[in-house]
CSV table of C-alpha atoms in Angstrom, one decimal:
chain,number,residue,atom,x,y,z
K,9,UNK,CA,-12.8,-20.7,-2.8
K,10,UNK,CA,-9.7,-21.3,-4.9
K,11,UNK,CA,-7.6,-18.4,-6.2
K,12,UNK,CA,-6.1,-18.6,-9.4
K,13,UNK,CA,-5.3,-15.1,-10.3
K,14,UNK,CA,-5.7,-11.2,-9.4
K,15,UNK,CA,-5.0,-8.2,-11.1
K,16,UNK,CA,-3.2,-5.6,-9.5
K,17,UNK,CA,-3.6,-1.8,-10.8
K,18,UNK,CA,-0.4,0.7,-10.2
K,19,UNK,CA,3.3,-0.8,-9.8
K,20,UNK,CA,4.7,1.3,-7.8
K,21,UNK,CA,6.0,0.9,-4.2
K,22,UNK,CA,3.2,-1.5,-3.0
K,23,UNK,CA,1.5,-2.6,-5.5
K,24,UNK,CA,4.9,-4.4,-6.0
K,25,UNK,CA,4.6,-5.5,-3.1
K,26,UNK,CA,0.7,-6.9,-3.6
K,27,UNK,CA,1.9,-9.0,-6.6
K,28,UNK,CA,5.4,-10.1,-5.2
K,29,UNK,CA,3.2,-11.3,-2.4
K,30,UNK,CA,0.2,-13.0,-4.3
K,31,UNK,CA,2.3,-14.8,-6.4
K,32,UNK,CA,4.8,-16.6,-3.5
K,33,UNK,CA,1.6,-17.4,-2.2
K,34,UNK,CA,1.0,-19.9,-5.9
K,35,UNK,CA,-1.4,-17.1,-7.0
K,36,UNK,CA,-1.0,-15.5,-10.9
K,37,UNK,CA,-0.9,-11.9,-10.9
K,38,UNK,CA,-1.7,-10.0,-13.9
K,39,UNK,CA,0.3,-6.3,-13.1
K,40,UNK,CA,-1.0,-3.7,-14.3
K,41,UNK,CA,0.8,0.0,-15.4
K,42,UNK,CA,0.8,2.7,-18.1
K,43,UNK,CA,3.8,2.6,-19.7
K,44,UNK,CA,6.7,-0.7,-19.9
K,45,UNK,CA,8.9,2.2,-18.2
K,46,UNK,CA,6.6,1.9,-15.1
K,47,UNK,CA,7.1,-2.0,-15.1
K,48,UNK,CA,10.1,-2.9,-15.9
K,49,UNK,CA,11.2,-0.9,-12.8
K,50,UNK,CA,8.3,-2.5,-10.9
K,51,UNK,CA,10.2,-6.0,-12.0
K,52,UNK,CA,13.5,-4.9,-11.1
K,53,UNK,CA,12.8,-3.7,-7.3
K,54,UNK,CA,10.8,-6.7,-7.8
K,55,UNK,CA,14.1,-8.5,-8.3
K,56,UNK,CA,15.7,-7.1,-5.8
K,57,UNK,CA,13.3,-7.8,-3.1
K,58,UNK,CA,13.9,-11.3,-4.1
K,59,UNK,CA,17.4,-11.5,-4.2
K,60,UNK,CA,17.0,-10.2,-0.4
K,61,UNK,CA,15.7,-13.3,0.5
K,62,UNK,CA,18.0,-16.0,-1.9
K,63,UNK,CA,21.2,-14.0,0.4
K,64,UNK,CA,19.3,-14.9,3.6
K,65,UNK,CA,18.5,-18.4,2.3
K,66,UNK,CA,13.9,-17.5,2.6
K,67,UNK,CA,14.0,-19.0,-0.7
K,68,UNK,CA,15.6,-20.8,-3.4
K,69,UNK,CA,17.3,-19.5,-7.1
K,70,UNK,CA,14.1,-22.5,-8.3
K,71,UNK,CA,11.8,-20.5,-6.0
K,72,UNK,CA,12.4,-16.9,-7.2
K,73,UNK,CA,12.4,-17.9,-10.2
K,74,UNK,CA,8.8,-20.0,-9.6
K,75,UNK,CA,7.6,-16.5,-8.2
K,76,UNK,CA,8.3,-14.0,-11.3
K,77,UNK,CA,6.7,-17.2,-13.6
K,78,UNK,CA,3.7,-16.1,-11.9
K,79,UNK,CA,3.5,-12.3,-12.6
K,80,UNK,CA,2.6,-11.1,-15.5
K,81,UNK,CA,3.3,-7.1,-16.6
K,82,UNK,CA,0.4,-5.5,-19.0
K,83,UNK,CA,-0.4,-2.2,-20.5
K,84,UNK,CA,-3.5,-3.1,-21.6
K,85,UNK,CA,-6.5,-3.4,-18.3
K,86,UNK,CA,-8.3,-5.0,-20.7
K,87,UNK,CA,-5.9,-8.5,-19.2
K,88,UNK,CA,-7.9,-8.4,-16.2
K,89,UNK,CA,-11.3,-9.6,-17.7
K,90,UNK,CA,-10.2,-14.1,-16.5
K,91,UNK,CA,-9.1,-12.4,-13.2
K,92,UNK,CA,-10.9,-13.3,-9.7
K,93,UNK,CA,-10.2,-10.5,-7.3
K,94,UNK,CA,-8.7,-7.4,-8.9
K,95,UNK,CA,-6.7,-5.9,-6.4
K,96,UNK,CA,-6.2,-1.6,-7.1
K,97,UNK,CA,-2.5,0.0,-5.8
K,98,UNK,CA,-2.5,4.3,-8.2
K,99,UNK,CA,-1.9,7.2,-6.4
K,100,UNK,CA,-4.2,8.4,-3.6
K,101,UNK,CA,-6.5,10.3,-5.9
K,102,UNK,CA,-10.7,10.6,-5.9
K,103,UNK,CA,-10.9,11.1,-9.5
K,104,UNK,CA,-8.3,9.1,-11.2
K,105,UNK,CA,-9.3,5.9,-8.1
K,106,UNK,CA,-13.9,6.8,-9.4
K,107,UNK,CA,-12.7,6.2,-13.1
K,108,UNK,CA,-10.6,4.1,-13.0
K,109,UNK,CA,-13.7,1.6,-11.3
K,110,UNK,CA,-16.2,2.5,-13.6
K,111,UNK,CA,-13.7,1.3,-15.9
K,112,UNK,CA,-13.7,-2.2,-14.3
K,113,UNK,CA,-16.9,-2.3,-13.4
K,114,UNK,CA,-18.1,-2.1,-17.6
K,115,UNK,CA,-14.7,-5.2,-18.3
K,116,UNK,CA,-14.7,-7.5,-14.7
K,117,UNK,CA,-18.1,-10.0,-14.3
K,118,UNK,CA,-19.9,-9.1,-11.6
K,119,UNK,CA,-18.8,-12.1,-9.2
K,120,UNK,CA,-15.9,-10.3,-9.5
K,121,UNK,CA,-14.8,-8.7,-6.2
K,122,UNK,CA,-12.8,-4.8,-6.6
K,123,UNK,CA,-11.0,-4.5,-4.2
K,124,UNK,CA,-8.7,-0.9,-3.4
K,125,UNK,CA,-5.5,0.3,-1.2
K,126,UNK,CA,-6.5,3.2,-0.9
K,127,UNK,CA,-5.4,4.4,2.7
K,128,UNK,CA,-7.5,7.3,3.1
K,129,UNK,CA,-9.5,8.0,0.3
K,130,UNK,CA,-13.8,7.1,0.4
K,131,UNK,CA,-14.6,3.3,-0.4
K,132,UNK,CA,-17.9,5.2,-0.3
K,133,UNK,CA,-17.3,8.1,-3.0
K,134,UNK,CA,-15.4,5.7,-5.1
K,135,UNK,CA,-17.3,2.4,-5.2
K,136,UNK,CA,-20.1,4.7,-6.1
K,137,UNK,CA,-18.5,5.5,-9.6
K,138,UNK,CA,-19.5,1.8,-10.2
K,139,UNK,CA,-23.4,0.3,-11.4
K,140,UNK,CA,-22.2,-2.7,-8.5
K,141,UNK,CA,-20.4,-0.5,-5.3
K,142,UNK,CA,-21.2,-3.7,-3.1
K,143,UNK,CA,-18.8,-5.5,-4.8
K,144,UNK,CA,-16.5,-2.6,-4.1
K,145,UNK,CA,-14.4,-3.5,-0.9
K,146,UNK,CA,-10.9,-1.9,0.8
K,147,UNK,CA,-8.2,-4.3,1.1
K,148,UNK,CA,-5.2,-2.0,2.2
K,149,UNK,CA,-1.7,-3.8,3.2
K,150,UNK,CA,1.1,-2.1,5.1
K,151,UNK,CA,4.5,-1.5,3.7
K,152,UNK,CA,6.5,-4.1,3.7
K,153,UNK,CA,3.5,-6.1,2.6
K,154,UNK,CA,5.3,-9.7,2.9
K,155,UNK,CA,6.6,-9.1,6.5
K,156,UNK,CA,3.2,-7.7,7.9
K,157,UNK,CA,1.0,-9.8,8.9
K,158,UNK,CA,-3.0,-7.6,8.8
K,159,UNK,CA,-4.9,-5.5,6.3
K,160,UNK,CA,-7.6,-3.6,6.7
K,161,UNK,CA,-10.7,-5.2,5.1
K,162,UNK,CA,-12.5,-0.7,4.9
K,163,UNK,CA,-16.5,-1.5,4.4
K,164,UNK,CA,-17.8,1.3,1.7
K,165,UNK,CA,-21.2,2.5,3.0
K,166,UNK,CA,-23.0,0.0,0.0
K,167,UNK,CA,-19.9,-2.8,0.6
K,168,UNK,CA,-22.4,-6.3,0.8
K,169,UNK,CA,-22.0,-8.6,3.3
K,170,UNK,CA,-21.0,-11.2,0.4
K,171,UNK,CA,-18.1,-9.8,-0.3
K,172,UNK,CA,-16.8,-8.6,3.7
K,173,UNK,CA,-17.5,-12.4,3.9
K,174,UNK,CA,-15.8,-13.7,0.6
K,175,UNK,CA,-13.1,-10.7,0.8
K,176,UNK,CA,-12.1,-11.9,4.9
K,177,UNK,CA,-11.5,-15.4,3.7
K,178,UNK,CA,-9.0,-14.7,1.5
K,179,UNK,CA,-7.0,-12.7,3.1
K,180,UNK,CA,-7.6,-14.5,5.9
K,181,UNK,CA,-7.5,-18.4,4.5
K,182,UNK,CA,-5.8,-17.9,1.7
K,183,UNK,CA,-2.3,-15.1,2.2
K,184,UNK,CA,-2.7,-16.2,5.2
K,185,UNK,CA,-3.1,-12.8,7.1
K,186,UNK,CA,-5.0,-11.2,9.9
K,187,UNK,CA,-8.2,-9.7,8.6
K,188,UNK,CA,-9.9,-6.3,11.0
K,189,UNK,CA,-12.7,-5.2,10.0
K,190,UNK,CA,-12.4,-1.3,9.2
K,191,UNK,CA,-16.1,1.0,9.1
K,192,UNK,CA,-15.4,3.9,6.3
K,193,UNK,CA,-12.8,6.7,7.9
K,194,UNK,CA,-10.7,9.7,7.1
K,195,UNK,CA,-7.4,7.4,7.3
K,196,UNK,CA,-9.2,4.0,8.9
K,197,UNK,CA,-7.2,2.5,11.5
K,198,UNK,CA,-3.8,2.5,10.8
K,199,UNK,CA,-2.8,5.6,8.1
K,200,UNK,CA,-4.9,8.0,11.1
K,201,UNK,CA,-3.5,6.9,14.4
K,202,UNK,CA,0.2,6.4,12.4
K,203,UNK,CA,0.9,9.9,10.8
K,204,UNK,CA,-0.2,11.5,13.7
K,205,UNK,CA,2.7,9.3,15.2
K,206,UNK,CA,5.2,10.7,12.5
K,207,UNK,CA,3.9,14.5,12.2
K,208,UNK,CA,5.0,14.5,16.9
K,209,UNK,CA,8.6,12.7,16.2
K,210,UNK,CA,8.1,15.8,12.8
K,211,UNK,CA,7.9,18.7,15.9
K,212,UNK,CA,9.8,16.9,17.9
K,213,UNK,CA,13.0,17.0,15.3
K,214,UNK,CA,12.1,20.4,14.1
K,215,UNK,CA,12.0,21.4,18.7
K,216,UNK,CA,15.6,20.3,18.4
K,217,UNK,CA,14.9,17.9,21.5
K,218,UNK,CA,16.7,14.4,19.6
K,219,UNK,CA,18.7,14.4,16.4
K,220,UNK,CA,16.2,11.7,14.1
K,221,UNK,CA,18.8,8.5,14.5
K,222,UNK,CA,17.3,9.4,18.4
K,223,UNK,CA,14.0,9.8,18.3
K,224,UNK,CA,13.7,7.0,15.4
K,225,UNK,CA,15.6,4.6,17.9
K,226,UNK,CA,13.4,5.4,20.4
K,227,UNK,CA,10.8,3.3,19.8
K,228,UNK,CA,12.3,1.1,17.8
K,229,UNK,CA,14.3,-0.6,21.1
K,230,UNK,CA,11.8,1.1,23.5
K,231,UNK,CA,8.7,0.1,22.1
K,232,UNK,CA,9.5,-3.0,19.3
K,233,UNK,CA,9.2,-1.3,17.1
K,234,UNK,CA,9.8,-2.8,13.2
K,235,UNK,CA,10.6,0.6,11.9
K,236,UNK,CA,11.3,5.3,13.7
K,237,UNK,CA,8.5,6.8,12.5
K,238,UNK,CA,11.3,9.2,10.5
K,239,UNK,CA,12.6,5.9,8.6
K,240,UNK,CA,8.6,4.8,8.9
K,241,UNK,CA,7.5,8.1,6.6
K,242,UNK,CA,11.0,8.7,4.8
K,243,UNK,CA,9.6,4.0,3.7
K,244,UNK,CA,6.1,5.2,2.4
K,245,UNK,CA,7.0,8.9,0.6
K,246,UNK,CA,7.2,11.8,2.7
K,247,UNK,CA,5.1,13.1,-0.2
K,248,UNK,CA,1.8,10.6,0.2
K,249,UNK,CA,2.8,11.2,4.2
K,250,UNK,CA,1.7,14.5,2.9
K,251,UNK,CA,-1.0,13.8,1.0
K,252,UNK,CA,-3.2,11.7,3.8
K,253,UNK,CA,-2.1,13.9,6.4
K,254,UNK,CA,-4.1,17.0,4.5
K,255,UNK,CA,-6.7,14.8,4.1
K,256,UNK,CA,-7.3,14.5,7.6
K,257,UNK,CA,-7.2,17.4,8.5
K,258,UNK,CA,-9.2,18.4,5.6
K,259,UNK,CA,-12.1,16.3,7.0
K,260,UNK,CA,-12.0,16.8,11.0
K,261,UNK,CA,-10.5,20.1,10.3
K,262,UNK,CA,-8.6,18.7,14.0
K,263,UNK,CA,-5.0,20.1,14.5
K,264,UNK,CA,-3.6,17.0,15.9
K,265,UNK,CA,-3.8,16.4,12.1
K,266,UNK,CA,-2.0,19.2,10.2
K,267,UNK,CA,1.4,18.1,8.5
K,268,UNK,CA,4.3,19.8,10.5
K,269,UNK,CA,6.4,22.4,8.0
K,270,UNK,CA,9.0,20.5,8.5
K,271,UNK,CA,7.5,17.3,6.4
K,272,UNK,CA,5.6,20.5,3.5
K,273,UNK,CA,9.3,22.4,3.2
K,274,UNK,CA,11.0,18.2,2.6
K,275,UNK,CA,8.5,17.6,0.1
K,276,UNK,CA,9.6,20.4,-1.5
K,277,UNK,CA,13.0,20.2,-1.9
K,278,UNK,CA,12.4,17.0,-3.3
K,279,UNK,CA,13.4,15.5,-0.2
K,280,UNK,CA,11.5,11.8,-0.9
K,281,UNK,CA,12.9,9.4,0.9
K,282,UNK,CA,12.9,5.7,-0.5
K,283,UNK,CA,12.4,6.9,-4.7
K,284,UNK,CA,15.1,9.4,-4.2
K,285,UNK,CA,17.1,8.4,-2.4
K,286,UNK,CA,16.7,11.2,0.5
K,287,UNK,CA,14.3,11.5,3.4
K,288,UNK,CA,15.0,12.5,6.7
K,289,UNK,CA,17.8,9.3,6.1
K,290,UNK,CA,19.8,8.7,2.6
K,291,UNK,CA,19.2,5.3,1.1
K,292,UNK,CA,21.2,3.4,-2.0
K,293,UNK,CA,19.1,3.2,-4.7
K,294,UNK,CA,17.3,-0.7,-2.8
K,295,UNK,CA,15.8,1.6,-0.4
K,296,UNK,CA,18.7,0.3,1.9
K,297,UNK,CA,20.2,2.8,4.2
K,298,UNK,CA,23.1,4.0,4.0
């Protein structure tokens, strides 16, 4: 199947990355957000990302212009009606997602796959809000979307084999990433494992075993991580990490998922990572370490 137009709902960090990645693959993208202001903020961040690639000679100025021309900013959800797939990437709020999928189910033709980029929520529960749960599937990208060549394809209880097969072909043939099949479980594979590591790094910092810089260096250099666990948490957003940890703690009841006290303190202080410029480390407005 040739994909020509895909809808992306939510222009936060992940939505921006998904939209940019799809547009760079030659796909027209309808990027939906609630307000024009949020769309403009997203557009600015996508431009910054492309400019960084331009500086490294990874793309040309004409390629940057072409990528941006494929991203269409909209606040009206009905603009998704002629999209061949819709990927939702709004905040991790179950009720909001269920309401959105109910709208999409009524708006989009039965053949259109409805994907969610959720990292922790139940696809079965989201799909239950629709009349056609068999076409709802998790398409979980990892940050940063353009650099991480893995996508978790999550099956809800009623996700059909055909929906999974089409989604896997899209992931592997169209956007050239490795797709792994995941059956629904809190946190799936990547979030479940990485959050435990991040939480343990925070415990290690709280106990003054090592500095934040040295903890991250240990994992980044010693185990060839792209980012250390604390910087990773900053880039995910400490508030998002806390929500994920609290949800897994509720679901599993295992103390290893209980969020670090330090994490709760930092979220209460508004030190959320790159989005606020301050987390375990300090960042400029482009997300670079200071």
